[in-house]
Amino acid sequence: MTRVAIVTGGASGIGGAISRRLAADGAAVAVFDINGEAAAAAAAEICAEGGKAAGFAVDVADRTAVETGVAQVGSELGSPSILVNCAGITVSGPFLELDIDTWNRVLATNLTSAFHCCQVVLPEMVAAGWGRIVNISSSSTHSGVPGMAAYVSSKSGMIGLTKVLALEFGRSGITVNTIPPGFIETPMMRGALDNGVFDLDRQVANTPVGRIGRPEDIAATCAFLTSEDAGYITGQVIGVNGGRNT
Ligand code: NAI
């Protein structure tokens, strides 16, 4: 049976690797990204490799766009039973200079987006009696990061949302887990390194396995959590961080 998976932020970095991995494992993947061209290109790459995928231009902070996108997935690929909430942005700067518009934008993109996507997709999972949701949070919630109040707050909210949904939907055959990635080589991380938010050598020195993470490290864990075999795992925070936050 072909499962239909929605991966938000699925055109780049971690979301891109998750899209490719779920497709390689046999899912039909709906790549949701605010960058519609990149979503189409990511889906085309999967199709060229023999997988099944379609790209959708969706701003996941916009409820109407999410509803429209999920309806399109239903007619083009089928009813979604896997949802990976991976879209995210970072903004950094001193807390006292953080304006309310920026705070709201980060919360809307990183956390309210998951509220929208879960609320729109869950009724279909409940009707099917099976579902898998993975929320991509962040290892920054373990430690805090100076200058990233909005980001870390949004990602901490993802962990709370995960725990509540796991309790509410466990009896419907739906699992909800969160992966907080730690220090993964992606365009977002490259920007943070270039801006001096993080120092590569120091980060690697502080990582027990001695390397920066790869998007495929997160994708492998996500593939397991969305598989049939992971049906007894729910409400969990599964750190994939090279041993940094044990
Ligand atoms: P990335 O910047 O490479 O990819 C993020 C994707 O999300 C982009 O394709 C972007 O267009 C999309 N996106 C942004 N806003 C959107 C919106 N409103 N609607 C739909 N799509 C939107 O970043 P990366 O590093 O792959 O991050 C993926 C997730 O992992 C993010 O939620 C990030 O916070 C999280 N994360 C990443 C870590 C890392 O070390 N790279 C560490 C911890 C968490």
Coordinates of N, CA and C in Angstrom, one line a residue, residues 6-19 30-36 39 56-62 65-66 83-91 104-118 133-138 150-158 161 178-179 181 186 188 218 222:
I6 N 3.1 14.2 3.5 CA 3.4 15.6 3.3 C 4.6 16.0 4.1
V7 N 5.6 16.6 3.4 CA 6.8 17.1 4.1 C 6.8 18.6 3.9
T8 N 6.6 19.4 5.0 CA 6.7 20.8 4.9 C 8.1 21.3 4.9
G9 N 8.4 22.4 4.2 CA 9.8 22.8 4.1 C 10.6 21.7 3.3
G10 N 9.9 21.0 2.5 CA 10.5 19.8 1.9 C 11.4 20.0 0.7
A11 N 11.6 21.3 0.4 CA 12.4 21.6 -0.8 C 13.9 21.8 -0.5
S12 N 14.3 21.9 0.8 CA 15.7 22.2 1.1 C 16.2 21.4 2.3
G13 N 17.4 21.3 2.4 CA 18.1 20.9 3.7 C 17.5 19.6 4.2
I14 N 17.1 19.6 5.5 CA 16.5 18.5 6.2 C 15.2 18.0 5.6
G15 N 14.3 18.9 5.2 CA 13.1 18.5 4.6 C 13.3 17.9 3.3
G16 N 14.3 18.4 2.5 CA 14.6 17.8 1.2 C 15.1 16.3 1.4
A17 N 15.9 16.1 2.4 CA 16.4 14.7 2.6 C 15.3 13.8 3.1
I18 N 14.4 14.3 3.9 CA 13.2 13.5 4.3 C 12.3 13.2 3.2
S19 N 12.1 14.2 2.3 CA 11.3 13.9 1.1 C 11.9 12.8 0.3
A30 N 4.3 14.6 -1.0 CA 3.9 16.0 -1.3 C 4.9 16.9 -0.7
V31 N 5.7 17.6 -1.5 CA 6.6 18.6 -1.0 C 6.0 19.9 -0.9
F32 N 5.7 20.3 0.3 CA 5.1 21.7 0.6 C 6.3 22.6 0.9
D33 N 6.3 23.7 0.1 CA 7.3 24.7 0.4 C 6.8 26.1 0.0
I34 N 7.2 27.1 0.7 CA 6.9 28.5 0.4 C 7.5 28.8 -1.0
N35 N 8.6 28.2 -1.3 CA 9.3 28.4 -2.5 C 8.8 27.3 -3.5
G36 N 7.8 27.7 -4.3 CA 7.1 26.7 -5.1 C 8.0 26.1 -6.2
A39 N 10.1 23.6 -4.6 CA 9.3 22.4 -4.3 C 9.1 21.5 -5.6
F56 N 4.3 21.5 -4.1 CA 3.1 22.4 -3.9 C 3.7 23.7 -3.3
A57 N 3.3 24.8 -3.8 CA 3.7 26.1 -3.3 C 2.7 26.4 -2.1
V58 N 3.2 26.2 -0.9 CA 2.3 26.4 0.3 C 3.1 27.2 1.3
D59 N 2.6 28.3 1.8 CA 3.1 29.0 2.9 C 2.3 28.4 4.1
V60 N 3.1 27.6 4.9 CA 2.4 26.8 6.0 C 2.0 27.7 7.2
A61 N 2.3 29.0 7.1 CA 1.8 29.9 8.2 C 0.4 30.4 7.8
D62 N 0.0 30.1 6.6 CA -1.3 30.6 6.1 C -2.3 29.5 6.1
A65 N -3.9 28.6 2.7 CA -3.0 27.9 1.8 C -2.8 26.4 2.2
V66 N -2.7 26.2 3.5 CA -2.6 24.8 4.0 C -3.8 24.0 3.6
L83 N 2.7 13.0 8.0 CA 2.9 14.5 8.0 C 4.2 14.7 8.7
V84 N 5.1 15.4 8.1 CA 6.4 15.9 8.7 C 6.4 17.4 8.7
N85 N 6.3 18.0 9.8 CA 6.4 19.4 9.9 C 7.8 19.9 10.1
C86 N 8.4 20.3 9.0 CA 9.8 20.6 9.0 C 10.1 22.1 8.6
A87 N 9.1 22.8 8.0 CA 9.4 24.2 7.6 C 9.8 25.0 8.8
G88 N 10.8 25.8 8.6 CA 11.2 26.7 9.7 C 12.1 27.8 9.2
I89 N 12.2 28.9 10.0 CA 13.1 30.0 9.8 C 13.8 30.3 11.1
T90 N 15.0 30.9 10.9 CA 15.7 31.4 12.1 C 15.9 32.9 12.0
V91 N 15.8 33.6 13.1 CA 16.1 35.0 13.2 C 17.0 35.1 14.5
N104 N 6.2 37.3 16.0 CA 5.0 36.7 15.4 C 5.3 35.9 14.2
R105 N 6.2 36.4 13.3 CA 6.6 35.8 12.1 C 7.3 34.4 12.4
V106 N 8.2 34.4 13.3 CA 8.9 33.2 13.6 C 7.9 32.2 14.3
L107 N 7.1 32.6 15.2 CA 6.1 31.7 15.8 C 5.1 31.2 14.8
A108 N 4.7 32.0 13.8 CA 3.7 31.6 12.8 C 4.3 30.6 11.9
T109 N 5.6 30.8 11.5 CA 6.3 29.9 10.5 C 6.7 28.6 11.2
N110 N 7.2 28.6 12.4 CA 7.8 27.5 13.0 C 6.8 26.7 13.9
L111 N 5.8 27.3 14.4 CA 4.9 26.6 15.4 C 3.4 26.6 14.9
T112 N 2.9 27.8 14.6 CA 1.5 27.8 14.2 C 1.3 27.0 12.9
S113 N 2.3 26.9 12.1 CA 2.3 26.1 10.9 C 1.9 24.7 11.2
A114 N 2.5 24.2 12.3 CA 2.3 22.8 12.7 C 0.9 22.6 13.2
F115 N 0.4 23.6 13.9 CA -1.0 23.6 14.4 C -1.9 23.5 13.1
H116 N -1.7 24.4 12.1 CA -2.5 24.3 10.9 C -2.5 22.9 10.3
C117 N -1.2 22.5 10.0 CA -1.1 21.3 9.2 C -1.7 20.1 10.0
C118 N -1.4 20.0 11.3 CA -2.0 18.9 12.1 C -3.5 18.9 12.1
I133 N 2.9 11.4 12.6 CA 3.3 12.8 12.5 C 4.7 12.9 13.2
V134 N 5.6 13.6 12.5 CA 6.9 13.9 13.0 C 7.1 15.4 13.0
N135 N 7.3 16.0 14.1 CA 7.6 17.5 14.2 C 9.1 17.7 14.4
I136 N 9.6 18.5 13.5 CA 11.1 18.8 13.6 C 11.2 20.0 14.5
S137 N 11.7 19.8 15.7 CA 11.9 20.9 16.7 C 13.4 21.3 16.6
S138 N 14.1 21.3 17.7 CA 15.5 21.8 17.6 C 16.2 21.4 18.9
A150 N 12.9 34.0 19.9 CA 11.7 33.6 19.2 C 11.9 32.2 18.6
Y151 N 13.0 31.9 18.1 CA 13.2 30.5 17.5 C 13.1 29.4 18.5
V152 N 13.9 29.6 19.6 CA 13.9 28.6 20.7 C 12.5 28.4 21.3
S153 N 11.8 29.5 21.5 CA 10.4 29.5 22.0 C 9.5 28.7 21.1
S154 N 9.6 29.0 19.8 CA 8.8 28.3 18.8 C 9.1 26.8 18.8
K155 N 10.3 26.4 18.9 CA 10.7 25.0 18.8 C 10.3 24.3 20.1
S156 N 10.3 25.0 21.3 CA 9.9 24.4 22.5 C 8.4 24.1 22.4
G157 N 7.7 25.0 21.8 CA 6.2 24.8 21.6 C 5.9 23.6 20.8
M158 N 6.8 23.3 19.8 CA 6.6 22.1 19.0 C 6.7 20.8 19.9
L161 N 3.4 20.6 21.8 CA 2.3 20.2 20.8 C 2.4 18.7 20.6
T178 N 8.7 13.9 18.0 CA 9.5 15.1 17.6 C 10.9 14.7 17.5
I179 N 11.6 15.2 16.5 CA 13.0 15.1 16.4 C 13.6 16.5 16.6
P181 N 16.8 18.2 15.9 CA 18.1 18.0 15.3 C 19.1 18.9 16.0
T186 N 23.1 22.3 6.4 CA 22.0 22.7 5.5 C 22.2 24.2 5.1
M188 N 20.3 26.6 5.9 CA 20.0 27.4 7.1 C 21.2 27.4 8.0
I218 N 18.9 12.9 9.9 CA 17.5 13.2 10.4 C 16.5 12.4 9.6
C222 N 13.5 9.9 10.8 CA 12.1 10.2 10.4 C 11.5 9.0 9.7

